[in-house]
PDB file of C-alpha atoms in Angstrom:
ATOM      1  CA  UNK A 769       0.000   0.000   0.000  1.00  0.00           C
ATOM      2  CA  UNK A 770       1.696   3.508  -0.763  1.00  0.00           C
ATOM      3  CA  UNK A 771       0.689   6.291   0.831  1.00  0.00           C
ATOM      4  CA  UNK A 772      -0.330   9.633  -1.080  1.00  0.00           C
ATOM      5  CA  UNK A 773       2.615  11.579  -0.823  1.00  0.00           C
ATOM      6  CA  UNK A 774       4.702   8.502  -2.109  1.00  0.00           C
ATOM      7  CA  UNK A 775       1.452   8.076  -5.261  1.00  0.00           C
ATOM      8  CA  UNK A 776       1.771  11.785  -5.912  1.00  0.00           C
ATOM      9  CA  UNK A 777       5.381  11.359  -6.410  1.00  0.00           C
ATOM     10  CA  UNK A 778       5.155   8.367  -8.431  1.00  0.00           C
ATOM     11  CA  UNK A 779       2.786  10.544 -10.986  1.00  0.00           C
ATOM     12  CA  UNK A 780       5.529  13.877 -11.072  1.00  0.00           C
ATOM     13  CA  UNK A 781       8.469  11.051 -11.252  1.00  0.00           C
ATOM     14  CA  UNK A 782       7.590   8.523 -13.529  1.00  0.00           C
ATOM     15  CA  UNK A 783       9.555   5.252 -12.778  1.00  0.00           C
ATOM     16  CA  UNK A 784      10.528   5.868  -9.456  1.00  0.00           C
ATOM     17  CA  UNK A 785      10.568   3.272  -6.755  1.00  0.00           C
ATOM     18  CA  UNK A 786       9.636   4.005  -2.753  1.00  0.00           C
ATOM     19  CA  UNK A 787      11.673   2.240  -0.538  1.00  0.00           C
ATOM     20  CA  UNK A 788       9.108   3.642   2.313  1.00  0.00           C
ATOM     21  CA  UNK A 789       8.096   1.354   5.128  1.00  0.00           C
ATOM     22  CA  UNK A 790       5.362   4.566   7.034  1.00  0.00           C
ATOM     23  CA  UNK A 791       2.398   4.840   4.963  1.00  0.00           C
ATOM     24  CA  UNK A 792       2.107   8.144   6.868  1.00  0.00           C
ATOM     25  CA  UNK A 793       3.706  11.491   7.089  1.00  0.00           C
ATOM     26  CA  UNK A 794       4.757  11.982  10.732  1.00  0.00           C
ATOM     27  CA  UNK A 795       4.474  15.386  12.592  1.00  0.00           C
ATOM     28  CA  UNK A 796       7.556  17.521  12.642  1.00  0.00           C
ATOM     29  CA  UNK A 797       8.641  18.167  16.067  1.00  0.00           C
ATOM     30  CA  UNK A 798       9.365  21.622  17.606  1.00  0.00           C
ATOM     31  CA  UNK A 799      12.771  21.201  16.679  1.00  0.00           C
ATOM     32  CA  UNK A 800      13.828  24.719  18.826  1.00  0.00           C
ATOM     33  CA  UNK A 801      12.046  23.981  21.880  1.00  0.00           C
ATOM     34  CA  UNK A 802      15.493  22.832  23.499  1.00  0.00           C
ATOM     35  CA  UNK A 803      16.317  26.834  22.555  1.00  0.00           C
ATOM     36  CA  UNK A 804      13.637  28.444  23.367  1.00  0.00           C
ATOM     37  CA  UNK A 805      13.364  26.704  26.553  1.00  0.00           C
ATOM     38  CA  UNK A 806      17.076  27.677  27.549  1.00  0.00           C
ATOM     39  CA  UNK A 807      16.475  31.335  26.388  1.00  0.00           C
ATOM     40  CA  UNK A 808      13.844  31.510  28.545  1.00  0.00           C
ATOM     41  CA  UNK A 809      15.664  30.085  31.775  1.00  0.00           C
ATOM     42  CA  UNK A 810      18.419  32.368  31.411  1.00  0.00           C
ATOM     43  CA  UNK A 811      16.324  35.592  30.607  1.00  0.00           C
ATOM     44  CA  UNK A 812      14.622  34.583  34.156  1.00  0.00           C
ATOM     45  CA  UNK A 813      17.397  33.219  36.447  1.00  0.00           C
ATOM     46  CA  UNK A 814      20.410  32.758  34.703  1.00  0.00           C
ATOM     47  CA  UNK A 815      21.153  36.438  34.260  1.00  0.00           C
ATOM     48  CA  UNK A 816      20.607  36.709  37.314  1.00  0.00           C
ATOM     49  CA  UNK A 817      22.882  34.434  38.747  1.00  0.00           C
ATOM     50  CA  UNK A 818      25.734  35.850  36.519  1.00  0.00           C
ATOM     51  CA  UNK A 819      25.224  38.928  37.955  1.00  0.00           C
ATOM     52  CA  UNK A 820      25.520  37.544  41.820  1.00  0.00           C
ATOM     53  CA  UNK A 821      28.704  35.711  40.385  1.00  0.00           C
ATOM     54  CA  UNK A 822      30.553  38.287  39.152  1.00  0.00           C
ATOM     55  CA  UNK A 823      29.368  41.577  41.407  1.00  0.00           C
ATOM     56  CA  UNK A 824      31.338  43.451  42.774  1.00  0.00           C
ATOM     57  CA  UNK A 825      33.406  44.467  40.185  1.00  0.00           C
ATOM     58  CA  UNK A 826      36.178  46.247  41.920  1.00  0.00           C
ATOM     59  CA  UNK A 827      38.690  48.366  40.257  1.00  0.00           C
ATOM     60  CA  UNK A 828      41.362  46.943  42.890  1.00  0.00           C
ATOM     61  CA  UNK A 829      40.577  44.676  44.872  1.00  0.00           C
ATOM     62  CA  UNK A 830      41.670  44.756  47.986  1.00  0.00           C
ATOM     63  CA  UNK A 831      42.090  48.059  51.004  1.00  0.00           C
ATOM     64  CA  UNK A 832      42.536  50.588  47.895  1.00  0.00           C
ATOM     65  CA  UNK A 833      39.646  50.129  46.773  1.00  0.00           C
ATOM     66  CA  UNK A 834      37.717  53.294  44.866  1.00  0.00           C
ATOM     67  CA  UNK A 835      35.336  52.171  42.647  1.00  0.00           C
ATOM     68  CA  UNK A 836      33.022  49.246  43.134  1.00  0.00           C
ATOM     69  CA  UNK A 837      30.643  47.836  40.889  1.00  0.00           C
ATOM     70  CA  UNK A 838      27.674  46.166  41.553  1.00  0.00           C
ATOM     71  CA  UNK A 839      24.941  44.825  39.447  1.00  0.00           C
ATOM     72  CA  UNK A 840      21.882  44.512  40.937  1.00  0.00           C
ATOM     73  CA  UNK A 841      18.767  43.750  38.933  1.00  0.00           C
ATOM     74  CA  UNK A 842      17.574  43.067  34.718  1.00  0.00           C
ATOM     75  CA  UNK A 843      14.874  44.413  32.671  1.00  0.00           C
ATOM     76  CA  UNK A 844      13.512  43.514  29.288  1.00  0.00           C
ATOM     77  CA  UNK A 845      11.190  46.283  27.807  1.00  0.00           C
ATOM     78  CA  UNK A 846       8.922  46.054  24.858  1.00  0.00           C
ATOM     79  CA  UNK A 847      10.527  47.522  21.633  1.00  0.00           C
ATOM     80  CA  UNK A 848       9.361  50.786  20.774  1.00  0.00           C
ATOM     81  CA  UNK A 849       8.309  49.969  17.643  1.00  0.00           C
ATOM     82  CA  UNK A 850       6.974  46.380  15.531  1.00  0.00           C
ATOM     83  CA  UNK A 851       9.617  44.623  13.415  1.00  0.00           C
ATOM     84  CA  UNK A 852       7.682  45.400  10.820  1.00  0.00           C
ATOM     85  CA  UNK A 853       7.819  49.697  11.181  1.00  0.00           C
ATOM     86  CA  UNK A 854      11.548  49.355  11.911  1.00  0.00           C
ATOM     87  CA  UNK A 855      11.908  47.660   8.272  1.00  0.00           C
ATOM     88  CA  UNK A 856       9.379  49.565   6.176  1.00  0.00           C
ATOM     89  CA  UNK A 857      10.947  53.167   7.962  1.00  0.00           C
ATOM     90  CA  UNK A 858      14.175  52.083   8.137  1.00  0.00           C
ATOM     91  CA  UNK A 859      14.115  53.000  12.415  1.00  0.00           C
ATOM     92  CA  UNK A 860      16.566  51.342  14.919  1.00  0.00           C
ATOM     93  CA  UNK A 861      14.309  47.840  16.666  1.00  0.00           C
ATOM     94  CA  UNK A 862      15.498  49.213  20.310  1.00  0.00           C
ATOM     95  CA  UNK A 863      13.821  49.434  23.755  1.00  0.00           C
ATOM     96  CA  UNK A 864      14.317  52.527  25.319  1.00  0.00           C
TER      97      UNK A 864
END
């Protein structure tokens, strides 16, 4: 039994053979949920536990110290504009 996809193939490509062995077409995955999952854990904690890793950031460490430092929080902010304005007028895609 050959599926449609392998029938509709057979008619554009005369003389072809399908070496097949799923009649059906299976779903495609979400083949960036991996990314989109880690993207999201680091926008929410792993920033922030950079930040408690590397503050203070001391310009000497040590009794001599002058300058110190210290990051404390993140924010993300909405763009200003859509993707879409940005390209058609040519604008900067920034959050300010």
């Amino acid at each position: 039994m050959t599926s449609s996809l392998t029938r509709n193939n057979a008619e554009i490509f005369p003389g072809t053979k399908s070496f097949s062995k799923i009649n059906k077409v299976l779903d495609v995955p979400d083949l960036i949920d991996v990314q989109k999952e880690s993207f999201d854990w680091f926008t929410k904690k792993g920033l922030t536990d950079l930040f408690e890793e590397i503050s203070p950031i001391e310009d000497n460490q040590g009794q001599n110290s002058r300058f110190s430092l210290k990051f404390v929080d993140h924010d993300f902010e909405a763009p200003n504009f859509s993707e879409e304005d940005c390209r058609s007028q040519e604008k900067t895609f920034d959050a300010s």
